Coordinates of C-alpha atoms and ligand atoms in Angstrom, one line a residue:
X123 CA 28.7 -19.1 -5.2
X124 CA 31.3 -18.3 -2.6
X125 CA 30.1 -15.2 -0.7
X126 CA 33.1 -15.0 1.6
X127 CA 36.3 -13.2 0.8
X128 CA 35.0 -11.6 -2.4
X129 CA 35.3 -8.1 -3.6
X130 CA 31.8 -6.9 -4.5
X131 CA 30.4 -3.8 -6.2
X132 CA 26.6 -3.3 -5.7
X133 CA 25.4 -0.7 -8.1
X134 CA 22.2 0.4 -6.5
X135 CA 23.5 -0.5 -3.1
X136 CA 22.8 2.8 -1.4
X137 CA 19.4 1.8 0.0
X138 CA 16.9 -1.0 0.2
X139 CA 17.6 -4.5 -1.0
X140 CA 21.1 -3.5 -2.3
X141 CA 22.2 -2.1 1.0
X142 CA 20.8 -5.1 2.8
X143 CA 22.7 -7.4 0.5
X144 CA 25.9 -5.3 1.0
X145 CA 25.6 -6.0 4.7
X146 CA 25.2 -9.7 4.2
X147 CA 28.3 -9.9 1.9
X148 CA 30.2 -7.9 4.4
X149 CA 29.1 -10.0 7.3
X150 CA 30.3 -13.1 5.4
X151 CA 33.8 -11.5 5.1
X152 CA 33.7 -9.9 1.7
X153 CA 34.8 -6.4 0.8
X154 CA 31.9 -4.4 -0.5
X155 CA 31.6 -1.1 -2.4
X156 CA 28.1 0.4 -2.9
X157 CA 27.2 2.7 -5.7
X158 CA 24.4 5.1 -6.4
X159 CA 23.7 8.8 -7.2
X160 CA 23.5 9.7 -3.6
X161 CA 26.1 8.1 -1.4
X162 CA 26.1 10.5 1.6
X163 CA 23.8 8.4 3.7
X164 CA 25.7 5.2 3.5
X165 CA 27.5 4.4 6.7
X166 CA 30.1 1.7 7.0
X167 CA 30.7 1.1 3.3
X168 CA 33.1 2.4 0.8
X169 CA 30.9 4.1 -1.9
X170 CA 31.1 5.4 -5.4
X171 CA 28.9 7.9 -7.1
X172 CA 27.3 6.5 -10.2
X173 CA 24.3 7.4 -12.3
X174 CA 23.6 4.4 -14.5
X175 CA 21.7 6.6 -17.1
X176 CA 25.0 8.5 -17.8
X177 CA 27.6 6.6 -19.7
X178 CA 30.4 8.9 -18.5
X179 CA 29.4 8.5 -14.9
X180 CA 29.4 4.7 -15.3
X181 CA 32.9 4.8 -16.9
X182 CA 34.4 7.1 -14.3
X183 CA 32.9 5.0 -11.4
X184 CA 34.3 1.9 -13.0
X185 CA 37.8 3.5 -13.2
X186 CA 37.6 4.7 -9.6
X187 CA 36.5 1.3 -8.3
X188 CA 39.0 -0.8 -10.3
X189 CA 41.9 1.6 -9.4
X190 CA 41.2 0.9 -5.7
X191 CA 40.1 -2.7 -6.2
X192 CA 41.6 -4.4 -9.2
X193 CA 40.6 -7.7 -7.5
X194 CA 36.9 -6.9 -8.0
X195 CA 35.1 -10.2 -8.7
X196 CA 31.4 -9.8 -8.0
X197 CA 29.2 -7.2 -9.8
X198 CA 25.6 -6.7 -8.8
X199 CA 23.4 -4.6 -11.0
X200 CA 20.7 -3.6 -8.4
X201 CA 19.9 0.0 -9.6
X202 CA 16.2 0.3 -10.4
X203 CA 13.2 2.5 -10.3
X204 CA 9.6 1.3 -9.8
X205 CA 7.1 3.8 -11.3
X206 CA 3.4 3.8 -11.6
X207 CA 1.9 4.7 -15.0
X208 CA -1.5 5.6 -16.4
X209 CA -1.3 4.3 -20.0
X210 CA -4.5 6.2 -20.9
X211 CA -2.5 9.4 -20.6
X212 CA 0.3 9.6 -23.2
X213 CA 2.3 11.7 -20.7
X214 CA 3.2 8.4 -19.1
X215 CA 6.0 8.2 -21.7
X216 CA 8.3 10.2 -19.4
X217 CA 8.1 7.3 -16.9
X218 CA 8.6 4.8 -19.6
X219 CA 11.8 6.5 -20.7
X220 CA 13.2 6.8 -17.2
X221 CA 12.3 3.2 -16.4
X222 CA 13.9 1.7 -19.4
X223 CA 17.0 3.9 -19.1
X224 CA 17.7 3.0 -15.5
X225 CA 16.5 -0.6 -15.3
X226 CA 17.3 -2.0 -18.7
X227 CA 19.9 0.2 -20.4
X228 CA 21.5 1.0 -17.0
X229 CA 22.0 -2.7 -16.3
X230 CA 23.6 -3.1 -19.7
X231 CA 25.8 0.0 -19.4
X232 CA 27.2 -1.2 -16.1
X233 CA 27.8 -4.8 -17.2
X234 CA 29.5 -3.6 -20.4
X235 CA 31.8 -1.4 -18.4
X236 CA 33.0 -4.2 -16.2
X237 CA 33.0 -7.3 -18.5
X238 CA 36.5 -6.9 -19.9
X239 CA 38.1 -6.7 -16.4
X240 CA 35.9 -9.6 -15.0
X241 CA 36.9 -11.7 -18.0
X242 CA 40.5 -11.0 -17.4
X243 CA 40.2 -12.3 -13.8
X244 CA 39.1 -15.7 -15.1
X245 CA 36.6 -16.2 -12.2
X246 CA 33.9 -13.8 -11.3
X247 CA 30.1 -13.4 -10.8
X248 CA 27.6 -11.0 -12.3
X249 CA 24.2 -10.8 -10.5
X250 CA 21.4 -9.1 -12.3
X251 CA 18.2 -8.1 -10.6
X252 CA 14.7 -8.6 -12.2
X253 CA 11.4 -9.0 -10.4
X254 CA 8.5 -11.4 -10.1
X255 CA 6.8 -8.7 -12.2
X256 CA 9.0 -9.8 -15.1
X257 CA 7.1 -13.0 -15.2
X258 CA 3.6 -11.9 -14.1
X259 CA 2.7 -8.3 -15.0
X260 CA 1.5 -5.8 -12.5
X261 CA -0.5 -3.6 -14.8
X262 CA 0.0 -0.4 -12.7
X263 CA 3.7 -0.6 -13.6
X264 CA 3.7 -1.4 -17.3
X265 CA 7.2 -0.2 -18.3
X266 CA 8.7 -1.6 -15.1
X267 CA 7.4 -5.1 -16.2
X268 CA 8.8 -4.5 -19.7
X269 CA 12.2 -3.4 -18.3
X270 CA 12.5 -6.4 -16.0
X271 CA 11.3 -8.9 -18.6
X272 CA 14.0 -7.3 -20.8
X273 CA 16.7 -7.7 -18.1
X274 CA 15.6 -11.4 -17.7
X275 CA 16.0 -12.0 -21.5
X276 CA 19.3 -10.2 -21.6
X277 CA 20.6 -12.1 -18.6
X278 CA 19.8 -15.4 -20.3
X279 CA 21.8 -14.3 -23.4
X280 CA 24.6 -12.9 -21.3
X281 CA 25.0 -16.2 -19.5
X282 CA 25.3 -18.0 -22.8
X283 CA 27.7 -15.6 -24.3
X284 CA 30.0 -15.5 -21.3
X285 CA 30.1 -19.3 -20.9
X286 CA 33.7 -20.4 -20.8
X287 CA 35.0 -17.0 -19.7
X288 CA 34.9 -17.8 -16.0
X289 CA 32.0 -15.3 -15.4
X290 CA 28.9 -16.9 -13.9
X291 CA 25.7 -15.0 -14.4
X292 CA 22.9 -15.2 -11.8
X293 CA 19.5 -13.5 -11.9
X294 CA 18.0 -12.4 -8.6
X295 CA 14.2 -12.3 -8.9
X296 CA 12.7 -10.6 -5.9
X297 CA 8.9 -10.6 -5.1
X298 CA 7.5 -7.6 -3.3
X299 CA 10.0 -6.7 -0.5
X300 CA 9.3 -4.1 2.2
X301 CA 11.7 -1.4 0.8
X302 CA 11.3 1.6 -1.4
X303 CA 7.9 2.4 0.0
X304 CA 6.5 -1.1 -0.7
X305 CA 6.0 -1.5 3.0
X306 CA 3.4 1.3 3.0
X307 CA 1.3 0.1 0.0
X308 CA 1.7 -3.6 0.0
X309 CA 1.0 -5.6 3.1
X310 CA 2.2 -8.8 1.4
X311 CA 5.7 -7.3 0.9
X312 CA 8.4 -9.6 2.5
X313 CA 10.4 -8.2 5.4
X314 CA 13.8 -7.4 4.1
X315 CA 15.9 -9.5 6.4
X316 CA 13.8 -12.7 5.9
X317 CA 14.0 -12.2 2.2
X318 CA 17.8 -11.8 2.4
X319 CA 18.1 -15.0 4.6
X320 CA 16.5 -16.9 1.7
X321 CA 18.6 -15.1 -0.9
X322 CA 21.9 -15.8 0.9
X323 CA 21.0 -19.5 1.3
X324 CA 20.3 -19.8 -2.4
X325 CA 23.3 -17.8 -3.5
X326 CA 25.5 -20.0 -1.3
X327 CA 24.4 -23.3 -2.9
X328 CA 26.8 -25.0 -5.2
X329 CA 26.1 -24.9 -8.1
X330 CA 24.4 -21.5 -7.8
X331 CA 21.0 -21.6 -9.5
X332 CA 20.7 -19.5 -12.6
X333 CA 17.7 -17.8 -11.0
X334 CA 17.5 -17.0 -7.3
X335 CA 13.9 -17.6 -6.5
X336 CA 12.7 -17.3 -2.9
X337 CA 9.5 -19.1 -2.0
X338 CA 7.4 -15.9 -2.2
X339 CA 8.2 -15.4 -5.9
X340 CA 7.5 -18.9 -7.1
X341 CA 3.8 -18.1 -7.8
X342 CA 4.9 -15.3 -10.1
X343 CA 7.7 -17.1 -11.8
X344 CA 5.6 -20.2 -12.6
X345 CA 2.1 -18.8 -13.0
X346 CA 2.0 -19.5 -16.8
X347 CA 3.2 -23.1 -16.3
X348 CA 0.7 -23.6 -13.4
X349 CA -2.3 -22.2 -15.3
X350 CA -2.9 -19.4 -12.8
X351 CA -1.6 -16.6 -15.0
X352 CA -4.9 -15.1 -16.3
X353 CA -6.5 -15.2 -12.9
X354 CA -3.6 -13.6 -11.2
X355 CA -3.2 -10.8 -13.8
X356 CA -6.9 -10.1 -13.4
X357 CA -6.6 -9.9 -9.7
X358 CA -3.5 -7.7 -9.9
X359 CA -5.4 -5.4 -12.4
X360 CA -7.7 -4.3 -9.5
X361 CA -4.9 -2.0 -8.4
X362 CA -5.7 0.1 -11.5
X363 CA -8.6 1.5 -9.5
X364 CA -6.0 3.6 -7.6
X365 CA -5.3 5.7 -10.6
X366 CA -7.0 9.1 -10.7
X367 CA -10.4 9.1 -12.4
X368 CA -10.8 5.2 -12.4
Ligands
NAP531 N1 11.3 -3.7 -3.3 C1 10.6 -4.5 -4.1 O1 9.5 -4.9 -3.9 C2 11.3 -5.1 -5.4 C3 10.7 -6.2 -6.0 C4 11.3 -6.7 -7.1 C5 12.4 -6.2 -7.6 N2 13.0 -5.1 -7.0 C6 14.2 -4.5 -7.6 O2 15.2 -4.5 -6.6 C7 16.1 -3.4 -6.9 C8 16.3 -2.6 -5.6 O3 15.0 -2.1 -5.2 P1 14.7 -1.5 -3.7 O4 13.4 -2.0 -3.4 O5 15.9 -1.8 -2.8 O6 14.6 0.0 -4.1 P2 15.4 1.3 -3.6 O7 15.6 1.2 -2.1 O8 14.7 2.5 -4.1 O9 16.9 1.1 -4.2 C9 17.1 1.4 -5.5 C10 18.6 1.6 -5.7 O10 18.8 2.0 -7.1 C11 19.6 3.1 -7.1 N3 19.4 3.9 -8.3 C12 18.2 4.4 -8.7 N4 18.4 5.1 -9.9 C13 19.7 5.1 -10.1 C14 20.5 5.6 -11.1 N5 20.0 6.4 -12.1 N6 21.9 5.4 -11.1 C15 22.4 4.6 -10.1 N7 21.7 4.1 -9.1 C16 20.4 4.3 -9.1 C17 19.3 3.9 -5.8 O11 20.4 4.7 -5.4 P3 20.4 6.3 -5.6 O12 19.0 6.8 -5.2 O13 21.5 6.7 -4.6 O14 20.8 6.6 -7.0 C18 19.2 2.7 -4.8 O15 20.4 2.4 -4.3 C19 15.5 -2.7 -8.0 O16 16.1 -3.1 -9.2 C20 14.1 -3.1 -8.0 O17 13.4 -3.0 -9.3 C21 12.5 -4.6 -5.9

């Protein structure tokens, strides 16, 4: 994928991995617009207010971005929430709804809003964002795992359906990265800049891999194939002791 001289919208680009990726695309010469619910803190980038759980917000953000940038040719669906849940307490369902609405339905809403314009360009990229947890559950974040496994499956179908339209579909699969509070709770979380170095190297290869897998996520992605799945899920289940009353 060419990362120079593109016009890129990163929905979920107001902080963390999305903002870091925005800087990398901008450093490579691309024009970048970042989107999120709160855009006030974003310095140095054009921004658009968008709430991916609200269809009207998605449509009006799309209209605003395309009016200013009809040449838009890269869409990144980075918006996501990572919520802890206690499945022994049915009240967790509020977290389930929010997680599925932002991570899975939000991804689909945003892609749907932009697909006609991207198809009309004849050459464009859509980058979805899943997680190592899509492939190896982290039991503390049950709906998160379900949402990201859903985005993975959807991405596979999207790629097949858009074949021949000129839109290439790539899935970014981060392992734990030191953003969004991960740096405080997970000593194994990758430093953001090192993670982005690997991501940019993989995105820049030709042809771009269908899945952008940095080294740190290979153990999650291929656990089932390597026969380590059960042992790793058991190890990751130890985190459940952090729930109240366990
Ligand atoms: N950090 C990790 O360890 C890790 C690992 C694997 C996958 N990921 C995935 O990577 C992506 C970025 O995560 P991050 O660590 O960079 O987290 P982050 O710093 O919390 O960033 C999340 C982004 O999503 C946006 N967002 C959240 N809810 C939204 C909504 N309803 N509408 C529009 N935008 C919304 C936020 O913007 P506003 O708050 O301005 O709305 C922010 O820009 C997520 O999809 C996450 O699941 C992260």
